[in-house]
PDB file with SEQRES, HELIX, SHEET and CRYST1 records, atoms N, CA, C and O in Angstrom:
SEQRES   1 A   88  GLY GLY THR ALA THR PHE THR VAL GLU ALA THR GLY ARG          
SEQRES   2 A   88  GLY PRO LEU SER PHE ASP TRP ARG LEU ASP GLY VAL PRO          
SEQRES   3 A   88  LEU TRP PRO LYS ARG ASN SER PRO THR LEU GLU LEU LYS          
SEQRES   4 A   88  ASN VAL GLY GLY GLY GLN ALA GLY SER TYR ASP CYS VAL          
SEQRES   5 A   88  VAL THR GLY ALA ASP GLY VAL VAL THR SER LYS PRO ALA          
SEQRES   6 A   88  MET LEU THR ILE SER ASP THR GLY ALA ILE VAL ALA GLY          
SEQRES   7 A   88  GLY LEU TRP ARG GLU HIS TYR THR ASP PRO                      
HELIX    1 AA1 GLY A   43  GLN A   45  5                                   3    
SHEET    1 AA1 2 ALA A   4  THR A   7  0                                        
SHEET    2 AA1 2 THR A  35  LEU A  38 -1                                        
SHEET    1 AA2 2 GLU A   9  THR A  11  0                                        
SHEET    2 AA2 2 HIS A  84  THR A  86  1                                        
SHEET    1 AA3 4 VAL A  25  PRO A  26  0                                        
SHEET    2 AA3 4 SER A  17  LEU A  22 -1                                        
SHEET    3 AA3 4 GLY A  47  GLY A  55 -1                                        
SHEET    4 AA3 4 GLY A  58  THR A  61 -1                                        
SHEET    1 AA4 3 GLY A  47  GLY A  55  0                                        
SHEET    2 AA4 3 ALA A  65  ILE A  69 -1                                        
SHEET    3 AA4 3 ILE A  75  GLY A  79 -1                                        
CRYST1    1.000    1.000    1.000  90.00  90.00  90.00 P 1           1          
ATOM      1  N   GLY A   1      37.543  47.252   0.575  1.00  0.00           N  
ATOM      2  CA  GLY A   1      37.026  48.388   1.249  1.00  0.00           C  
ATOM      3  C   GLY A   1      37.908  49.590   1.162  1.00  0.00           C  
ATOM      4  O   GLY A   1      39.133  49.506   1.244  1.00  0.00           O  
ATOM      5  N   GLY A   2      37.254  50.718   0.992  1.00  0.00           N  
ATOM      6  CA  GLY A   2      37.943  51.994   0.958  1.00  0.00           C  
ATOM      7  C   GLY A   2      38.062  52.591   2.342  1.00  0.00           C  
ATOM      8  O   GLY A   2      37.963  51.890   3.350  1.00  0.00           O  
ATOM      9  N   THR A   3      38.277  53.895   2.379  1.00  0.00           N  
ATOM     10  CA  THR A   3      38.435  54.631   3.629  1.00  0.00           C  
ATOM     11  C   THR A   3      37.339  55.675   3.736  1.00  0.00           C  
ATOM     12  O   THR A   3      37.024  56.356   2.760  1.00  0.00           O  
ATOM     13  N   ALA A   4      36.761  55.801   4.916  1.00  0.00           N  
ATOM     14  CA  ALA A   4      35.783  56.848   5.207  1.00  0.00           C  
ATOM     15  C   ALA A   4      36.333  57.684   6.354  1.00  0.00           C  
ATOM     16  O   ALA A   4      36.866  57.147   7.325  1.00  0.00           O  
ATOM     17  N   THR A   5      36.199  59.001   6.236  1.00  0.00           N  
ATOM     18  CA  THR A   5      36.700  59.902   7.269  1.00  0.00           C  
ATOM     19  C   THR A   5      35.593  60.857   7.697  1.00  0.00           C  
ATOM     20  O   THR A   5      34.931  61.479   6.867  1.00  0.00           O  
ATOM     21  N   PHE A   6      35.408  60.958   9.012  1.00  0.00           N  
ATOM     22  CA  PHE A   6      34.452  61.899   9.594  1.00  0.00           C  
ATOM     23  C   PHE A   6      35.237  62.853  10.485  1.00  0.00           C  
ATOM     24  O   PHE A   6      36.161  62.438  11.184  1.00  0.00           O  
ATOM     25  N   THR A   7      34.866  64.142  10.461  1.00  0.00           N  
ATOM     26  CA  THR A   7      35.564  65.143  11.265  1.00  0.00           C  
ATOM     27  C   THR A   7      34.557  66.073  11.929  1.00  0.00           C  
ATOM     28  O   THR A   7      33.588  66.503  11.304  1.00  0.00           O  
ATOM     29  N   VAL A   8      34.797  66.379  13.201  1.00  0.00           N  
ATOM     30  CA  VAL A   8      34.034  67.420  13.896  1.00  0.00           C  
ATOM     31  C   VAL A   8      35.028  68.470  14.368  1.00  0.00           C  
ATOM     32  O   VAL A   8      36.199  68.178  14.607  1.00  0.00           O  
ATOM     33  N   GLU A   9      34.537  69.695  14.498  1.00  0.00           N  
ATOM     34  CA  GLU A   9      35.360  70.777  15.025  1.00  0.00           C  
ATOM     35  C   GLU A   9      34.656  71.326  16.249  1.00  0.00           C  
ATOM     36  O   GLU A   9      33.476  71.670  16.195  1.00  0.00           O  
ATOM     37  N   ALA A  10      35.385  71.407  17.358  1.00  0.00           N  
ATOM     38  CA  ALA A  10      34.789  71.878  18.603  1.00  0.00           C  
ATOM     39  C   ALA A  10      35.739  72.837  19.292  1.00  0.00           C  
ATOM     40  O   ALA A  10      36.957  72.660  19.262  1.00  0.00           O  
ATOM     41  N   THR A  11      35.165  73.854  19.913  1.00  0.00           N  
ATOM     42  CA  THR A  11      35.950  74.775  20.721  1.00  0.00           C  
ATOM     43  C   THR A  11      35.287  74.885  22.074  1.00  0.00           C  
ATOM     44  O   THR A  11      34.084  74.661  22.209  1.00  0.00           O  
ATOM     45  N   GLY A  12      36.064  75.224  23.063  1.00  0.00           N  
ATOM     46  CA  GLY A  12      35.557  75.372  24.415  1.00  0.00           C  
ATOM     47  C   GLY A  12      36.695  75.161  25.392  1.00  0.00           C  
ATOM     48  O   GLY A  12      37.822  74.854  25.005  1.00  0.00           O  
ATOM     49  N   ARG A  13      36.379  75.333  26.663  1.00  0.00           N  
ATOM     50  CA  ARG A  13      37.407  75.123  27.687  1.00  0.00           C  
ATOM     51  C   ARG A  13      37.699  73.634  27.768  1.00  0.00           C  
ATOM     52  O   ARG A  13      36.792  72.817  27.932  1.00  0.00           O  
ATOM     53  N   GLY A  14      38.949  73.299  27.653  1.00  0.00           N  
ATOM     54  CA  GLY A  14      39.349  71.896  27.602  1.00  0.00           C  
ATOM     55  C   GLY A  14      39.862  71.391  28.927  1.00  0.00           C  
ATOM     56  O   GLY A  14      39.796  72.063  29.957  1.00  0.00           O  
ATOM     57  N   PRO A  15      40.365  70.207  28.861  1.00  0.00           N  
ATOM     58  CA  PRO A  15      40.565  69.470  27.619  1.00  0.00           C  
ATOM     59  C   PRO A  15      39.238  68.946  27.061  1.00  0.00           C  
ATOM     60  O   PRO A  15      38.293  68.703  27.811  1.00  0.00           O  
ATOM     61  N   LEU A  16      39.180  68.777  25.744  1.00  0.00           N  
ATOM     62  CA  LEU A  16      38.001  68.221  25.092  1.00  0.00           C  
ATOM     63  C   LEU A  16      38.227  66.734  24.845  1.00  0.00           C  
ATOM     64  O   LEU A  16      39.328  66.310  24.494  1.00  0.00           O  
ATOM     65  N   SER A  17      37.171  65.950  25.034  1.00  0.00           N  
ATOM     66  CA  SER A  17      37.248  64.535  24.685  1.00  0.00           C  
ATOM     67  C   SER A  17      36.216  64.251  23.601  1.00  0.00           C  
ATOM     68  O   SER A  17      35.161  64.884  23.556  1.00  0.00           O  
ATOM     69  N   PHE A  18      36.521  63.310  22.743  1.00  0.00           N  
ATOM     70  CA  PHE A  18      35.695  62.979  21.588  1.00  0.00           C  
ATOM     71  C   PHE A  18      35.340  61.496  21.648  1.00  0.00           C  
ATOM     72  O   PHE A  18      36.221  60.637  21.637  1.00  0.00           O  
ATOM     73  N   ASP A  19      34.053  61.206  21.712  1.00  0.00           N  
ATOM     74  CA  ASP A  19      33.579  59.830  21.764  1.00  0.00           C  
ATOM     75  C   ASP A  19      32.726  59.567  20.531  1.00  0.00           C  
ATOM     76  O   ASP A  19      31.598  60.051  20.437  1.00  0.00           O  
ATOM     77  N   TRP A  20      33.261  58.798  19.582  1.00  0.00           N  
ATOM     78  CA  TRP A  20      32.544  58.478  18.356  1.00  0.00           C  
ATOM     79  C   TRP A  20      31.593  57.316  18.596  1.00  0.00           C  
ATOM     80  O   TRP A  20      31.899  56.381  19.336  1.00  0.00           O  
ATOM     81  N   ARG A  21      30.428  57.397  17.950  1.00  0.00           N  
ATOM     82  CA  ARG A  21      29.413  56.352  18.104  1.00  0.00           C  
ATOM     83  C   ARG A  21      28.895  55.914  16.735  1.00  0.00           C  
ATOM     84  O   ARG A  21      28.843  56.694  15.785  1.00  0.00           O  
ATOM     85  N   LEU A  22      28.522  54.655  16.673  1.00  0.00           N  
ATOM     86  CA  LEU A  22      27.859  54.090  15.500  1.00  0.00           C  
ATOM     87  C   LEU A  22      26.483  53.625  15.944  1.00  0.00           C  
ATOM     88  O   LEU A  22      26.365  52.747  16.798  1.00  0.00           O  
ATOM     89  N   ASP A  23      25.449  54.210  15.368  1.00  0.00           N  
ATOM     90  CA  ASP A  23      24.062  53.900  15.736  1.00  0.00           C  
ATOM     91  C   ASP A  23      23.838  54.022  17.244  1.00  0.00           C  
ATOM     92  O   ASP A  23      23.129  53.216  17.847  1.00  0.00           O  
ATOM     93  N   GLY A  24      24.457  55.047  17.844  1.00  0.00           N  
ATOM     94  CA  GLY A  24      24.275  55.338  19.261  1.00  0.00           C  
ATOM     95  C   GLY A  24      25.144  54.526  20.209  1.00  0.00           C  
ATOM     96  O   GLY A  24      25.076  54.724  21.422  1.00  0.00           O  
ATOM     97  N   VAL A  25      25.961  53.614  19.680  1.00  0.00           N  
ATOM     98  CA  VAL A  25      26.813  52.754  20.514  1.00  0.00           C  
ATOM     99  C   VAL A  25      28.263  53.241  20.404  1.00  0.00           C  
ATOM    100  O   VAL A  25      28.785  53.366  19.297  1.00  0.00           O  
ATOM    101  N   PRO A  26      28.923  53.520  21.548  1.00  0.00           N  
ATOM    102  CA  PRO A  26      30.309  53.981  21.496  1.00  0.00           C  
ATOM    103  C   PRO A  26      31.211  52.972  20.771  1.00  0.00           C  
ATOM    104  O   PRO A  26      31.087  51.760  20.947  1.00  0.00           O  
ATOM    105  N   LEU A  27      32.126  53.515  19.946  1.00  0.00           N  
ATOM    106  CA  LEU A  27      33.079  52.662  19.247  1.00  0.00           C  
ATOM    107  C   LEU A  27      34.155  52.188  20.215  1.00  0.00           C  
ATOM    108  O   LEU A  27      34.559  52.917  21.121  1.00  0.00           O  
ATOM    109  N   TRP A  28      34.606  50.973  20.014  1.00  0.00           N  
ATOM    110  CA  TRP A  28      35.681  50.408  20.838  1.00  0.00           C  
ATOM    111  C   TRP A  28      36.738  49.858  19.918  1.00  0.00           C  
ATOM    112  O   TRP A  28      36.389  49.131  18.988  1.00  0.00           O  
ATOM    113  N   PRO A  29      38.007  50.153  20.111  1.00  0.00           N  
ATOM    114  CA  PRO A  29      38.494  50.977  21.214  1.00  0.00           C  
ATOM    115  C   PRO A  29      38.129  52.447  21.001  1.00  0.00           C  
ATOM    116  O   PRO A  29      37.891  52.901  19.881  1.00  0.00           O  
ATOM    117  N   LYS A  30      38.095  53.174  22.130  1.00  0.00           N  
ATOM    118  CA  LYS A  30      37.746  54.590  22.083  1.00  0.00           C  
ATOM    119  C   LYS A  30      38.739  55.349  21.218  1.00  0.00           C  
ATOM    120  O   LYS A  30      39.945  55.108  21.283  1.00  0.00           O  
ATOM    121  N   ARG A  31      38.232  56.254  20.420  1.00  0.00           N  
ATOM    122  CA  ARG A  31      39.068  57.088  19.551  1.00  0.00           C  
ATOM    123  C   ARG A  31      38.897  58.533  20.004  1.00  0.00           C  
ATOM    124  O   ARG A  31      37.966  59.213  19.573  1.00  0.00           O  
ATOM    125  N   ASN A  32      39.775  58.999  20.857  1.00  0.00           N  
ATOM    126  CA  ASN A  32      39.658  60.342  21.420  1.00  0.00           C  
ATOM    127  C   ASN A  32      40.309  61.351  20.475  1.00  0.00           C  
ATOM    128  O   ASN A  32      41.378  61.895  20.754  1.00  0.00           O  
ATOM    129  N   SER A  33      39.628  61.584  19.343  1.00  0.00           N  
ATOM    130  CA  SER A  33      40.150  62.469  18.306  1.00  0.00           C  
ATOM    131  C   SER A  33      38.979  63.127  17.592  1.00  0.00           C  
ATOM    132  O   SER A  33      37.913  62.523  17.476  1.00  0.00           O  
ATOM    133  N   PRO A  34      39.156  64.366  17.108  1.00  0.00           N  
ATOM    134  CA  PRO A  34      38.074  65.001  16.349  1.00  0.00           C  
ATOM    135  C   PRO A  34      37.891  64.393  14.953  1.00  0.00           C  
ATOM    136  O   PRO A  34      36.937  64.728  14.251  1.00  0.00           O  
ATOM    137  N   THR A  35      38.800  63.503  14.553  1.00  0.00           N  
ATOM    138  CA  THR A  35      38.694  62.842  13.254  1.00  0.00           C  
ATOM    139  C   THR A  35      38.579  61.336  13.453  1.00  0.00           C  
ATOM    140  O   THR A  35      39.346  60.730  14.201  1.00  0.00           O  
ATOM    141  N   LEU A  36      37.615  60.755  12.774  1.00  0.00           N  
ATOM    142  CA  LEU A  36      37.434  59.296  12.788  1.00  0.00           C  
ATOM    143  C   LEU A  36      37.743  58.791  11.393  1.00  0.00           C  
ATOM    144  O   LEU A  36      37.081  59.177  10.429  1.00  0.00           O  
ATOM    145  N   GLU A  37      38.746  57.928  11.277  1.00  0.00           N  
ATOM    146  CA  GLU A  37      39.098  57.347   9.981  1.00  0.00           C  
ATOM    147  C   GLU A  37      38.834  55.846  10.037  1.00  0.00           C  
ATOM    148  O   GLU A  37      39.370  55.139  10.890  1.00  0.00           O  
ATOM    149  N   LEU A  38      38.019  55.386   9.135  1.00  0.00           N  
ATOM    150  CA  LEU A  38      37.696  53.966   9.031  1.00  0.00           C  
ATOM    151  C   LEU A  38      38.359  53.420   7.779  1.00  0.00           C  
ATOM    152  O   LEU A  38      38.122  53.923   6.681  1.00  0.00           O  
ATOM    153  N   LYS A  39      39.188  52.396   7.936  1.00  0.00           N  
ATOM    154  CA  LYS A  39      39.891  51.803   6.799  1.00  0.00           C  
ATOM    155  C   LYS A  39      39.264  50.455   6.463  1.00  0.00           C  
ATOM    156  O   LYS A  39      38.653  49.813   7.318  1.00  0.00           O  
ATOM    157  N   ASN A  40      39.420  50.035   5.213  1.00  0.00           N  
ATOM    158  CA  ASN A  40      38.850  48.764   4.750  1.00  0.00           C  
ATOM    159  C   ASN A  40      37.379  48.663   5.111  1.00  0.00           C  
ATOM    160  O   ASN A  40      36.937  47.661   5.672  1.00  0.00           O  
ATOM    161  N   VAL A  41      36.626  49.703   4.789  1.00  0.00           N  
ATOM    162  CA  VAL A  41      35.221  49.800   5.165  1.00  0.00           C  
ATOM    163  C   VAL A  41      34.420  48.677   4.516  1.00  0.00           C  
ATOM    164  O   VAL A  41      34.528  48.422   3.316  1.00  0.00           O  
ATOM    165  N   GLY A  42      33.619  48.019   5.335  1.00  0.00           N  
ATOM    166  CA  GLY A  42      32.732  46.963   4.862  1.00  0.00           C  
ATOM    167  C   GLY A  42      31.322  47.198   5.372  1.00  0.00           C  
ATOM    168  O   GLY A  42      31.070  48.147   6.113  1.00  0.00           O  
ATOM    169  N   GLY A  43      30.406  46.330   4.971  1.00  0.00           N  
ATOM    170  CA  GLY A  43      29.001  46.480   5.322  1.00  0.00           C  
ATOM    171  C   GLY A  43      28.727  46.579   6.808  1.00  0.00           C  
ATOM    172  O   GLY A  43      27.767  47.234   7.215  1.00  0.00           O  
ATOM    173  N   GLY A  44      29.559  45.937   7.634  1.00  0.00           N  
ATOM    174  CA  GLY A  44      29.362  45.988   9.081  1.00  0.00           C  
ATOM    175  C   GLY A  44      29.617  47.353   9.685  1.00  0.00           C  
ATOM    176  O   GLY A  44      29.283  47.594  10.845  1.00  0.00           O  
ATOM    177  N   GLN A  45      30.209  48.254   8.904  1.00  0.00           N  
ATOM    178  CA  GLN A  45      30.491  49.600   9.399  1.00  0.00           C  
ATOM    179  C   GLN A  45      29.474  50.625   8.899  1.00  0.00           C  
ATOM    180  O   GLN A  45      29.581  51.810   9.213  1.00  0.00           O  
ATOM    181  N   ALA A  46      28.503  50.178   8.132  1.00  0.00           N  
ATOM    182  CA  ALA A  46      27.470  51.091   7.646  1.00  0.00           C  
ATOM    183  C   ALA A  46      26.568  51.502   8.799  1.00  0.00           C  
ATOM    184  O   ALA A  46      26.318  50.714   9.711  1.00  0.00           O  
ATOM    185  N   GLY A  47      26.083  52.732   8.758  1.00  0.00           N  
ATOM    186  CA  GLY A  47      25.155  53.200   9.784  1.00  0.00           C  
ATOM    187  C   GLY A  47      25.315  54.687  10.033  1.00  0.00           C  
ATOM    188  O   GLY A  47      25.915  55.411   9.240  1.00  0.00           O  
ATOM    189  N   SER A  48      24.766  55.120  11.150  1.00  0.00           N  
ATOM    190  CA  SER A  48      24.730  56.521  11.528  1.00  0.00           C  
ATOM    191  C   SER A  48      25.847  56.822  12.534  1.00  0.00           C  
ATOM    192  O   SER A  48      25.869  56.258  13.628  1.00  0.00           O  
ATOM    193  N   TYR A  49      26.769  57.707  12.161  1.00  0.00           N  
ATOM    194  CA  TYR A  49      27.889  58.081  13.020  1.00  0.00           C  
ATOM    195  C   TYR A  49      27.650  59.460  13.621  1.00  0.00           C  
ATOM    196  O   TYR A  49      27.177  60.373  12.944  1.00  0.00           O  
ATOM    197  N   ASP A  50      27.982  59.596  14.897  1.00  0.00           N  
ATOM    198  CA  ASP A  50      28.003  60.910  15.521  1.00  0.00           C  
ATOM    199  C   ASP A  50      29.140  60.942  16.527  1.00  0.00           C  
ATOM    200  O   ASP A  50      29.786  59.925  16.784  1.00  0.00           O  
ATOM    201  N   CYS A  51      29.381  62.123  17.096  1.00  0.00           N  
ATOM    202  CA  CYS A  51      30.475  62.285  18.052  1.00  0.00           C  
ATOM    203  C   CYS A  51      29.972  63.073  19.255  1.00  0.00           C  
ATOM    204  O   CYS A  51      29.354  64.127  19.104  1.00  0.00           O  
ATOM    205  N   VAL A  52      30.239  62.558  20.440  1.00  0.00           N  
ATOM    206  CA  VAL A  52      29.905  63.242  21.685  1.00  0.00           C  
ATOM    207  C   VAL A  52      31.169  63.958  22.159  1.00  0.00           C  
ATOM    208  O   VAL A  52      32.183  63.325  22.452  1.00  0.00           O  
ATOM    209  N   VAL A  53      31.090  65.286  22.230  1.00  0.00           N  
ATOM    210  CA  VAL A  53      32.240  66.097  22.642  1.00  0.00           C  
ATOM    211  C   VAL A  53      31.988  66.581  24.062  1.00  0.00           C  
ATOM    212  O   VAL A  53      30.943  67.163  24.355  1.00  0.00           O  
ATOM    213  N   THR A  54      32.958  66.335  24.943  1.00  0.00           N  
ATOM    214  CA  THR A  54      32.837  66.707  26.347  1.00  0.00           C  
ATOM    215  C   THR A  54      33.994  67.627  26.716  1.00  0.00           C  
ATOM    216  O   THR A  54      35.146  67.368  26.367  1.00  0.00           O  
ATOM    217  N   GLY A  55      33.672  68.701  27.425  1.00  0.00           N  
ATOM    218  CA  GLY A  55      34.681  69.640  27.902  1.00  0.00           C  
ATOM    219  C   GLY A  55      34.205  70.281  29.187  1.00  0.00           C  
ATOM    220  O   GLY A  55      33.165  69.905  29.727  1.00  0.00           O  
ATOM    221  N   ALA A  56      34.964  71.247  29.680  1.00  0.00           N  
ATOM    222  CA  ALA A  56      34.617  71.928  30.925  1.00  0.00           C  
ATOM    223  C   ALA A  56      33.292  72.674  30.808  1.00  0.00           C  
ATOM    224  O   ALA A  56      32.631  72.910  31.820  1.00  0.00           O  
ATOM    225  N   ASP A  57      32.890  73.051  29.593  1.00  0.00           N  
ATOM    226  CA  ASP A  57      31.657  73.796  29.378  1.00  0.00           C  
ATOM    227  C   ASP A  57      30.428  72.898  29.245  1.00  0.00           C  
ATOM    228  O   ASP A  57      29.302  73.394  29.227  1.00  0.00           O  
ATOM    229  N   GLY A  58      30.632  71.588  29.151  1.00  0.00           N  
ATOM    230  CA  GLY A  58      29.497  70.678  29.031  1.00  0.00           C  
ATOM    231  C   GLY A  58      29.697  69.633  27.948  1.00  0.00           C  
ATOM    232  O   GLY A  58      30.818  69.338  27.535  1.00  0.00           O  
ATOM    233  N   VAL A  59      28.576  69.083  27.503  1.00  0.00           N  
ATOM    234  CA  VAL A  59      28.575  67.993  26.531  1.00  0.00           C  
ATOM    235  C   VAL A  59      27.687  68.380  25.354  1.00  0.00           C  
ATOM    236  O   VAL A  59      26.601  68.926  25.544  1.00  0.00           O  
ATOM    237  N   VAL A  60      28.151  68.097  24.138  1.00  0.00           N  
ATOM    238  CA  VAL A  60      27.349  68.330  22.944  1.00  0.00           C  
ATOM    239  C   VAL A  60      27.551  67.131  22.011  1.00  0.00           C  
ATOM    240  O   VAL A  60      28.639  66.561  21.934  1.00  0.00           O  
ATOM    241  N   THR A  61      26.483  66.766  21.311  1.00  0.00           N  
ATOM    242  CA  THR A  61      26.540  65.660  20.361  1.00  0.00           C  
ATOM    243  C   THR A  61      26.362  66.207  18.952  1.00  0.00           C  
ATOM    244  O   THR A  61      25.450  66.993  18.694  1.00  0.00           O  
ATOM    245  N   SER A  62      27.233  65.789  18.045  1.00  0.00           N  
ATOM    246  CA  SER A  62      27.135  66.237  16.659  1.00  0.00           C  
ATOM    247  C   SER A  62      25.869  65.694  16.018  1.00  0.00           C  
ATOM    248  O   SER A  62      25.260  64.746  16.512  1.00  0.00           O  
ATOM    249  N   LYS A  63      25.490  66.307  14.918  1.00  0.00           N  
ATOM    250  CA  LYS A  63      24.419  65.746  14.114  1.00  0.00           C  
ATOM    251  C   LYS A  63      24.969  64.493  13.442  1.00  0.00           C  
ATOM    252  O   LYS A  63      26.164  64.424  13.156  1.00  0.00           O  
ATOM    253  N   PRO A  64      24.125  63.510  13.187  1.00  0.00           N  
ATOM    254  CA  PRO A  64      24.623  62.259  12.609  1.00  0.00           C  
ATOM    255  C   PRO A  64      24.992  62.393  11.135  1.00  0.00           C  
ATOM    256  O   PRO A  64      24.442  63.220  10.409  1.00  0.00           O  
ATOM    257  N   ALA A  65      25.923  61.567  10.723  1.00  0.00           N  
ATOM    258  CA  ALA A  65      26.296  61.418   9.315  1.00  0.00           C  
ATOM    259  C   ALA A  65      26.109  59.948   8.970  1.00  0.00           C  
ATOM    260  O   ALA A  65      26.581  59.075   9.698  1.00  0.00           O  
ATOM    261  N   MET A  66      25.432  59.669   7.876  1.00  0.00           N  
ATOM    262  CA  MET A  66      25.116  58.298   7.486  1.00  0.00           C  
ATOM    263  C   MET A  66      26.191  57.747   6.549  1.00  0.00           C  
ATOM    264  O   MET A  66      26.568  58.389   5.569  1.00  0.00           O  
ATOM    265  N   LEU A  67      26.670  56.559   6.865  1.00  0.00           N  
ATOM    266  CA  LEU A  67      27.607  55.858   5.998  1.00  0.00           C  
ATOM    267  C   LEU A  67      26.880  54.649   5.416  1.00  0.00           C  
ATOM    268  O   LEU A  67      26.387  53.796   6.154  1.00  0.00           O  
ATOM    269  N   THR A  68      26.817  54.584   4.081  1.00  0.00           N  
ATOM    270  CA  THR A  68      26.131  53.505   3.386  1.00  0.00           C  
ATOM    271  C   THR A  68      27.116  52.829   2.445  1.00  0.00           C  
ATOM    272  O   THR A  68      27.910  53.499   1.784  1.00  0.00           O  
ATOM    273  N   ILE A  69      27.068  51.519   2.385  1.00  0.00           N  
ATOM    274  CA  ILE A  69      27.886  50.755   1.452  1.00  0.00           C  
ATOM    275  C   ILE A  69      26.943  50.236   0.376  1.00  0.00           C  
ATOM    276  O   ILE A  69      25.979  49.532   0.678  1.00  0.00           O  
ATOM    277  N   SER A  70      27.218  50.583  -0.879  1.00  0.00           N  
ATOM    278  CA  SER A  70      26.336  50.166  -1.966  1.00  0.00           C  
ATOM    279  C   SER A  70      26.589  48.708  -2.333  1.00  0.00           C  
ATOM    280  O   SER A  70      27.536  48.092  -1.843  1.00  0.00           O  
ATOM    281  N   ASP A  71      25.749  48.165  -3.189  1.00  0.00           N  
ATOM    282  CA  ASP A  71      25.895  46.776  -3.631  1.00  0.00           C  
ATOM    283  C   ASP A  71      27.226  46.543  -4.341  1.00  0.00           C  
ATOM    284  O   ASP A  71      27.737  45.424  -4.354  1.00  0.00           O  
ATOM    285  N   THR A  72      27.780  47.586  -4.925  1.00  0.00           N  
ATOM    286  CA  THR A  72      29.053  47.449  -5.634  1.00  0.00           C  
ATOM    287  C   THR A  72      30.242  47.657  -4.703  1.00  0.00           C  
ATOM    288  O   THR A  72      31.392  47.565  -5.132  1.00  0.00           O  
ATOM    289  N   GLY A  73      29.969  47.939  -3.429  1.00  0.00           N  
ATOM    290  CA  GLY A  73      31.036  48.147  -2.464  1.00  0.00           C  
ATOM    291  C   GLY A  73      31.487  49.585  -2.356  1.00  0.00           C  
ATOM    292  O   GLY A  73      32.406  49.887  -1.595  1.00  0.00           O  
ATOM    293  N   ALA A  74      30.852  50.491  -3.110  1.00  0.00           N  
ATOM    294  CA  ALA A  74      31.235  51.900  -3.035  1.00  0.00           C  
ATOM    295  C   ALA A  74      30.764  52.497  -1.712  1.00  0.00           C  
ATOM    296  O   ALA A  74      29.742  52.090  -1.160  1.00  0.00           O  
ATOM    297  N   ILE A  75      31.513  53.449  -1.225  1.00  0.00           N  
ATOM    298  CA  ILE A  75      31.154  54.142   0.007  1.00  0.00           C  
ATOM    299  C   ILE A  75      30.311  55.351  -0.365  1.00  0.00           C  
ATOM    300  O   ILE A  75      30.734  56.188  -1.162  1.00  0.00           O  
ATOM    301  N   VAL A  76      29.128  55.442   0.208  1.00  0.00           N  
ATOM    302  CA  VAL A  76      28.242  56.568  -0.026  1.00  0.00           C  
ATOM    303  C   VAL A  76      27.967  57.207   1.320  1.00  0.00           C  
ATOM    304  O   VAL A  76      27.461  56.548   2.228  1.00  0.00           O  
ATOM    305  N   ALA A  77      28.290  58.471   1.457  1.00  0.00           N  
ATOM    306  CA  ALA A  77      28.093  59.149   2.731  1.00  0.00           C  
ATOM    307  C   ALA A  77      27.075  60.252   2.570  1.00  0.00           C  
ATOM    308  O   ALA A  77      27.045  60.947   1.554  1.00  0.00           O  
ATOM    309  N   GLY A  78      26.244  60.406   3.574  1.00  0.00           N  
ATOM    310  CA  GLY A  78      25.277  61.488   3.573  1.00  0.00           C  
ATOM    311  C   GLY A  78      25.231  62.128   4.934  1.00  0.00           C  
ATOM    312  O   GLY A  78      25.720  61.557   5.909  1.00  0.00           O  
ATOM    313  N   GLY A  79      24.652  63.299   5.016  1.00  0.00           N  
ATOM    314  CA  GLY A  79      24.579  63.991   6.296  1.00  0.00           C  
ATOM    315  C   GLY A  79      25.725  64.963   6.432  1.00  0.00           C  
ATOM    316  O   GLY A  79      26.357  65.336   5.444  1.00  0.00           O  
ATOM    317  N   LEU A  80      25.990  65.367   7.643  1.00  0.00           N  
ATOM    318  CA  LEU A  80      27.022  66.359   7.898  1.00  0.00           C  
ATOM    319  C   LEU A  80      28.361  65.689   8.129  1.00  0.00           C  
ATOM    320  O   LEU A  80      28.499  64.828   8.997  1.00  0.00           O  
ATOM    321  N   TRP A  81      29.326  66.086   7.356  1.00  0.00           N  
ATOM    322  CA  TRP A  81      30.673  65.561   7.534  1.00  0.00           C  
ATOM    323  C   TRP A  81      31.452  66.419   8.523  1.00  0.00           C  
ATOM    324  O   TRP A  81      32.283  65.920   9.282  1.00  0.00           O  
ATOM    325  N   ARG A  82      31.173  67.694   8.502  1.00  0.00           N  
ATOM    326  CA  ARG A  82      31.946  68.585   9.375  1.00  0.00           C  
ATOM    327  C   ARG A  82      30.984  69.625   9.945  1.00  0.00           C  
ATOM    328  O   ARG A  82      30.204  70.245   9.223  1.00  0.00           O  
ATOM    329  N   GLU A  83      31.063  69.788  11.218  1.00  0.00           N  
ATOM    330  CA  GLU A  83      30.223  70.796  11.866  1.00  0.00           C  
ATOM    331  C   GLU A  83      31.040  71.460  12.965  1.00  0.00           C  
ATOM    332  O   GLU A  83      31.879  70.822  13.602  1.00  0.00           O  
ATOM    333  N   HIS A  84      30.793  72.719  13.176  1.00  0.00           N  
ATOM    334  CA  HIS A  84      31.523  73.503  14.166  1.00  0.00           C  
ATOM    335  C   HIS A  84      30.647  73.664  15.410  1.00  0.00           C  
ATOM    336  O   HIS A  84      29.509  74.125  15.321  1.00  0.00           O  
ATOM    337  N   TYR A  85      31.180  73.285  16.551  1.00  0.00           N  
ATOM    338  CA  TYR A  85      30.436  73.405  17.799  1.00  0.00           C  
ATOM    339  C   TYR A  85      31.206  74.329  18.723  1.00  0.00           C  
ATOM    340  O   TYR A  85      32.418  74.194  18.890  1.00  0.00           O  
ATOM    341  N   THR A  86      30.493  75.261  19.316  1.00  0.00           N  
ATOM    342  CA  THR A  86      31.109  76.207  20.237  1.00  0.00           C  
ATOM    343  C   THR A  86      30.250  76.317  21.484  1.00  0.00           C  
ATOM    344  O   THR A  86      29.044  76.551  21.397  1.00  0.00           O  
ATOM    345  N   ASP A  87      30.867  76.150  22.636  1.00  0.00           N  
ATOM    346  CA  ASP A  87      30.176  76.404  23.902  1.00  0.00           C  
ATOM    347  C   ASP A  87      30.606  77.771  24.378  1.00  0.00           C  
ATOM    348  O   ASP A  87      31.798  78.078  24.372  1.00  0.00           O  
ATOM    349  N   PRO A  88      29.661  78.604  24.793  1.00  0.00           N  
ATOM    350  CA  PRO A  88      30.033  79.959  25.245  1.00  0.00           C  
ATOM    351  C   PRO A  88      30.878  79.924  26.504  1.00  0.00           C  
ATOM    352  O   PRO A  88      31.272  80.973  27.012  1.00  0.00           O  
TER     353      PRO A  88                                                      
END                                                                             
């Protein structure tokens, strides 16, 4: 397995917390970081990833990014890898 990295960028009144999810289920252990790095990626990690960002201004959820593992074991990613979120 290779490495897959997802990143979100968020601004707003902090502190900001980042809750990464796979197919709508929070990842455990919690990774409170704007970057999610998955190492030794295997088929069990394929799916739709998003990030719930919480701050003093409210909560916003990123658009999902799809992680697919091909039959040859290659990592194929689709969707948004990086998106900028700003709360007024």
